[in-house]
């Protein structure tokens, strides 16, 4: 297990090296919107949270993630908006020059709103 890393379809790796994956539906994002796997800033009339398309998760061999570390931002996945139960950190492909903006925006994912 030490040689495996959790990857998701939002990362720059895109699950390369995975043999089996799990699909998660109905995740909720806060702090941004997701448009074709790309973060988009919320506008004044955007809802504070929105659901996103299905994402895929898989455990992949660590050697398939060598270039991911600099170009992926770990996004928190909590059980609810109360942020009391951290489920995981999911890698999301975000250019280095944009990562600070999304950290400050508080982008996070939830399984459910309450």
Short mmCIF file of C-alpha atoms in Angstrom, two decimals, residues 15-96:
data_model
loop_
_atom_site.label_atom_id
_atom_site.label_comp_id
_atom_site.label_asym_id
_atom_site.label_seq_id
_atom_site.Cartn_x
_atom_site.Cartn_y
_atom_site.Cartn_z
CA UNK A 15 -5.67 7.95 -13.62
CA UNK A 16 -2.83 6.73 -15.88
CA UNK A 17 -1.61 3.46 -14.45
CA UNK A 18 -4.90 2.47 -12.83
CA UNK A 19 -6.50 -0.88 -13.54
CA UNK A 20 -9.70 -0.41 -11.56
CA UNK A 21 -11.46 2.80 -10.56
CA UNK A 22 -14.45 3.87 -8.50
CA UNK A 23 -16.87 6.59 -9.60
CA UNK A 24 -18.18 9.16 -7.14
CA UNK A 25 -21.37 11.01 -8.05
CA UNK A 26 -23.06 14.12 -6.68
CA UNK A 27 -20.04 15.76 -5.07
CA UNK A 28 -20.48 19.41 -4.15
CA UNK A 29 -17.89 22.13 -4.72
CA UNK A 30 -17.55 25.39 -2.83
CA UNK A 31 -15.32 28.36 -3.70
CA UNK A 32 -15.48 27.84 -7.47
CA UNK A 33 -17.36 26.09 -10.24
CA UNK A 34 -16.02 23.22 -12.29
CA UNK A 35 -16.35 23.44 -16.08
CA UNK A 36 -14.91 20.51 -18.06
CA UNK A 37 -12.50 19.66 -15.20
CA UNK A 38 -11.30 23.29 -15.01
CA UNK A 39 -11.95 25.58 -12.07
CA UNK A 40 -13.92 28.72 -12.89
CA UNK A 41 -14.33 31.69 -10.55
CA UNK A 42 -17.73 32.23 -9.02
CA UNK A 43 -19.58 35.38 -9.98
CA UNK A 44 -21.74 37.58 -7.75
CA UNK A 45 -24.85 35.66 -8.80
CA UNK A 46 -23.30 32.16 -8.57
CA UNK A 47 -24.63 29.84 -5.88
CA UNK A 48 -22.17 29.31 -3.02
CA UNK A 49 -22.11 25.55 -3.70
CA UNK A 50 -22.78 23.55 -6.85
CA UNK A 51 -22.72 19.87 -7.74
CA UNK A 52 -20.04 18.58 -10.10
CA UNK A 53 -19.93 15.83 -12.70
CA UNK A 54 -18.89 12.34 -11.65
CA UNK A 55 -15.23 11.88 -10.85
CA UNK A 56 -13.22 8.68 -10.84
CA UNK A 57 -10.82 7.59 -8.10
CA UNK A 58 -8.14 4.93 -8.21
CA UNK A 59 -5.07 3.80 -6.34
CA UNK A 60 -2.15 3.97 -8.76
CA UNK A 61 1.53 3.01 -8.49
CA UNK A 62 3.65 5.88 -7.19
CA UNK A 63 5.94 5.80 -10.25
CA UNK A 64 3.03 7.00 -12.41
CA UNK A 65 2.80 10.24 -10.41
CA UNK A 66 6.32 11.64 -10.68
CA UNK A 67 5.32 14.84 -12.47
CA UNK A 68 2.02 15.33 -10.59
CA UNK A 69 3.47 16.86 -7.44
CA UNK A 70 4.19 20.31 -8.91
CA UNK A 71 1.15 20.70 -11.12
CA UNK A 72 -1.58 19.27 -8.89
CA UNK A 73 -3.19 21.05 -5.97
CA UNK A 74 -4.61 18.80 -3.24
CA UNK A 75 -8.28 19.72 -2.79
CA UNK A 76 -9.95 18.71 0.46
CA UNK A 77 -12.92 16.38 0.41
CA UNK A 78 -15.07 16.67 3.54
CA UNK A 79 -18.15 14.75 4.55
CA UNK A 80 -20.22 17.95 4.99
CA UNK A 81 -19.94 21.74 4.75
CA UNK A 82 -19.25 21.80 8.48
CA UNK A 83 -15.78 20.46 7.56
CA UNK A 84 -15.58 18.29 10.65
CA UNK A 85 -14.71 14.98 8.93
CA UNK A 86 -11.91 15.11 6.38
CA UNK A 87 -12.30 12.23 3.92
CA UNK A 88 -9.29 12.77 1.65
CA UNK A 89 -7.17 15.17 -0.35
CA UNK A 90 -7.86 14.82 -4.07
CA UNK A 91 -5.29 15.99 -6.62
CA UNK A 92 -6.62 18.55 -9.09
CA UNK A 93 -4.60 19.70 -12.09
CA UNK A 94 -4.13 23.44 -11.60
CA UNK A 95 -1.27 25.46 -13.10
CA UNK A 96 1.26 26.58 -10.48
#
